[in-house]
Coordinates of C-alpha atoms in Angstrom, one line a residue:
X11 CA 6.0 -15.6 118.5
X12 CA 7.8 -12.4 117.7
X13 CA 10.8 -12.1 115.5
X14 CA 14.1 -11.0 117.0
X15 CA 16.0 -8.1 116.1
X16 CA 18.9 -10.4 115.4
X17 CA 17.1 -13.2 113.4
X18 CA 15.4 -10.1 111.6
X19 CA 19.2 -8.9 110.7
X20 CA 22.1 -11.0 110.5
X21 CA 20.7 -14.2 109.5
X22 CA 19.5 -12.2 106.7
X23 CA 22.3 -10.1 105.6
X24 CA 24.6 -13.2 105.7
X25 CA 22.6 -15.1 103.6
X26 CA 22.3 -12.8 101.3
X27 CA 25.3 -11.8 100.6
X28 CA 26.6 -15.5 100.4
X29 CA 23.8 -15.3 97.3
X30 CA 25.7 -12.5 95.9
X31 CA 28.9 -13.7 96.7
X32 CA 27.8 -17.1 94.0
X33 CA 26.6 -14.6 91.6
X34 CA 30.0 -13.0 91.4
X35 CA 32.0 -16.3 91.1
X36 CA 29.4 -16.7 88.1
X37 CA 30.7 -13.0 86.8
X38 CA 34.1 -14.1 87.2
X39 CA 34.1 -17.0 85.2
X40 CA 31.7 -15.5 82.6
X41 CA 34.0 -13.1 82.1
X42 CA 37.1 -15.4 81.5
X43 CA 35.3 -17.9 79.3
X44 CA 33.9 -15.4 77.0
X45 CA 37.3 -13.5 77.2
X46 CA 36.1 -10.2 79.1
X47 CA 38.2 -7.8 81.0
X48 CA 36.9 -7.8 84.2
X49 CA 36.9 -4.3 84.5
X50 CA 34.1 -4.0 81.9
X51 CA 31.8 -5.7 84.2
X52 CA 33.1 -4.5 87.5
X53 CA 32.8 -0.5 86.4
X54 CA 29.2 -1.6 84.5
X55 CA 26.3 0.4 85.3
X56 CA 22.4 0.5 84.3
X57 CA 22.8 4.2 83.6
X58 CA 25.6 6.9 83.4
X59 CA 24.5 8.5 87.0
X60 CA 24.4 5.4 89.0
X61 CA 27.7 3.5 90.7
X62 CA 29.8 0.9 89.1
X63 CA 28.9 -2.9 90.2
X64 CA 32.1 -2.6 92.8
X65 CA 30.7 0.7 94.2
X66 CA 27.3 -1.2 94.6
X67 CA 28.9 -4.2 96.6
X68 CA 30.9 -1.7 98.5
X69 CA 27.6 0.1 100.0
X70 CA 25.8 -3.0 100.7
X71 CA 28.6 -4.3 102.9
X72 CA 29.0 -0.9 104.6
X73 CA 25.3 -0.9 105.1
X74 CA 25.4 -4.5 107.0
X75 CA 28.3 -4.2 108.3
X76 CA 27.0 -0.8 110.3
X77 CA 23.6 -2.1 111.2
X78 CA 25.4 -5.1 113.0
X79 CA 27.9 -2.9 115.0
X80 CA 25.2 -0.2 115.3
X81 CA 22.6 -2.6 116.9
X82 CA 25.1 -4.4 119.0
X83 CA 26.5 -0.8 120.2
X84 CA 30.3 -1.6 118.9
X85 CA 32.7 0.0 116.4
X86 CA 32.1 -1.3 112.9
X87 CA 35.0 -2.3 111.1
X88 CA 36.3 0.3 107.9
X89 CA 36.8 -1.2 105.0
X90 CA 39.1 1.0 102.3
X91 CA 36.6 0.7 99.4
X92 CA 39.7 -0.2 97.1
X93 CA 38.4 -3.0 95.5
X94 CA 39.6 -3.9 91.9
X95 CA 38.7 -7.1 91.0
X96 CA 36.3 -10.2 91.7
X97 CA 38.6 -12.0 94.2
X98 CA 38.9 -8.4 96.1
X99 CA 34.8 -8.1 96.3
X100 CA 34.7 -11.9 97.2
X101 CA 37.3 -10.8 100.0
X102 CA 35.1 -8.1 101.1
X103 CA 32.3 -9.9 101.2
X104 CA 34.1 -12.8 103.4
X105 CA 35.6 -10.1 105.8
X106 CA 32.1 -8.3 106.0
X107 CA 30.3 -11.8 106.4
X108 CA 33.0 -12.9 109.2
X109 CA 32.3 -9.7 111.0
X110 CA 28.5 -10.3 111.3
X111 CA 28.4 -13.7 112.3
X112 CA 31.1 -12.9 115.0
X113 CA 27.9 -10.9 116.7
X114 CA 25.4 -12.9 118.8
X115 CA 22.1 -12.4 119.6
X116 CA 22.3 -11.4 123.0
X117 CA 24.4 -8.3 121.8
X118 CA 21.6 -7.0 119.2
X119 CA 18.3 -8.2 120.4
X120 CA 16.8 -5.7 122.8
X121 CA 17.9 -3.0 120.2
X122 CA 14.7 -2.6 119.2
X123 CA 14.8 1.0 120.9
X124 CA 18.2 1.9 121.0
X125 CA 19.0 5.5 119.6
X126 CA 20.8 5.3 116.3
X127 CA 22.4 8.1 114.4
X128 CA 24.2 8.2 110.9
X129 CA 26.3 10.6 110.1
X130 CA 25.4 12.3 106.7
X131 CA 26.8 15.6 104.7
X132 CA 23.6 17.5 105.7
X133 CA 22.5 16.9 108.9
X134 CA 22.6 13.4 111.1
X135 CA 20.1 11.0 110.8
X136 CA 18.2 9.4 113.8
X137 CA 16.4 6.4 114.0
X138 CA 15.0 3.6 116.9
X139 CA 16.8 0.4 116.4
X140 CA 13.8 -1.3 115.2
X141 CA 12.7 1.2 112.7
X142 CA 16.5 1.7 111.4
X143 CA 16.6 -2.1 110.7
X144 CA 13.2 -2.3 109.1
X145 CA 12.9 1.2 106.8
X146 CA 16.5 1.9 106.6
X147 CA 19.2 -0.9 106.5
X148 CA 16.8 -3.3 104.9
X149 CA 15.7 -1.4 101.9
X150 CA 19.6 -0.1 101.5
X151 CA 20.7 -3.6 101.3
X152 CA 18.2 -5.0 98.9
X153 CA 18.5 -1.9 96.5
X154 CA 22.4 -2.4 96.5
X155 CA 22.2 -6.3 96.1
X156 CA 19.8 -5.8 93.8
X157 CA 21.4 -3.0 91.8
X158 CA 24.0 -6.0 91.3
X159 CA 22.4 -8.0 90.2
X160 CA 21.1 -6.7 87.4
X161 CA 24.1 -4.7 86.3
X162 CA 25.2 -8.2 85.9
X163 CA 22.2 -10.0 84.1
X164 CA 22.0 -6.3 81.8
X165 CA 25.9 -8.0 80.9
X166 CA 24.5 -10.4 79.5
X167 CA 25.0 -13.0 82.9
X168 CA 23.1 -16.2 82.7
X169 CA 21.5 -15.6 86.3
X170 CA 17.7 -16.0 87.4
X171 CA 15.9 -15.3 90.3
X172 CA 16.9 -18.3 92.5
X173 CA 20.2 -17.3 92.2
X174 CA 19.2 -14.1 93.9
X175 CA 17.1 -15.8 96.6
X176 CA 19.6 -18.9 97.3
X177 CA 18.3 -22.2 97.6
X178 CA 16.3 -22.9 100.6

């Protein structure tokens, strides 16, 4: 039986980011028991050229959030990337995770071959459906997520690899 463009997406993206969104309350309270600005953790990076943990949530909820509305041929919501603190990420993460289970499967499977195009500085890109989901909006996400995470666990977060995958 094949896999639908929808179970291939959404299911996905929500459940991951519900992952991320338990690794943050953990960051939160890490940060208050061990007396922590939150700022140090939220501008953390692995190195001095990569983004800040709040830049890296920021992407991967812009990513989903456009492959949802992209697939299902509707405006995506904009999001003002002023985050500042954990309970502003957790509320970005609850708006982005409300958008995408608002979309049903009947408005993003078939996409398999629609024509998608993102904007960039150079020059668009332009994908199928199908291929945008697997090559593009999948490997995005993960790097983002995953960029996250260990920003966090380099801060010295008490976090494994289950709390990354979620329980099953």
């Amino acid at each position: 039986m094949a896999i639908s463009m929808y179970q291939a997406s959404i299911p996905v993206f929500v459940r991951t980011f519900g992952n991320l969104s338990a690794i943050l309350k953990k960051a939160a309270a890490y940060a208050e028991a061990r007396k922590i600005e939150p700022r140090v953790l939220l501008d953390a990076r692995l190195a001095p050229d990569m983004l800040s943990l709040t830049r890296q949530v920021q992407i991967a909820s812009d990513t989903i959030k456009g492959c949802g509305a992209r697939l299902a041929a509707i405006d995506a919501p904009k999001y003002e990337d002023k985050e500042a603190s954990f309970d502003e990420l957790q509320a970005r993460i609850a708006k982005t995770i409300e958008f995408l289970n608002s979309l049903r499967p009947e408005q993003i499977d078939g996409s398999e071959d629609r024509e998608i195009t993102i904007p960039t500085r150079d020059q668009p890109l332009k994908f199928k459906g199908q291929a945008y989901l697997l090559y593009f909006v999948l490997p995005n996400f993960f790097f983002h997520v995953t960029t996250a995470y260990a920003i966090l666990r380099h801060n010295g977060l008490d976090i494994g690899k289950m709390d990354f995958l979620g329980k099953p």
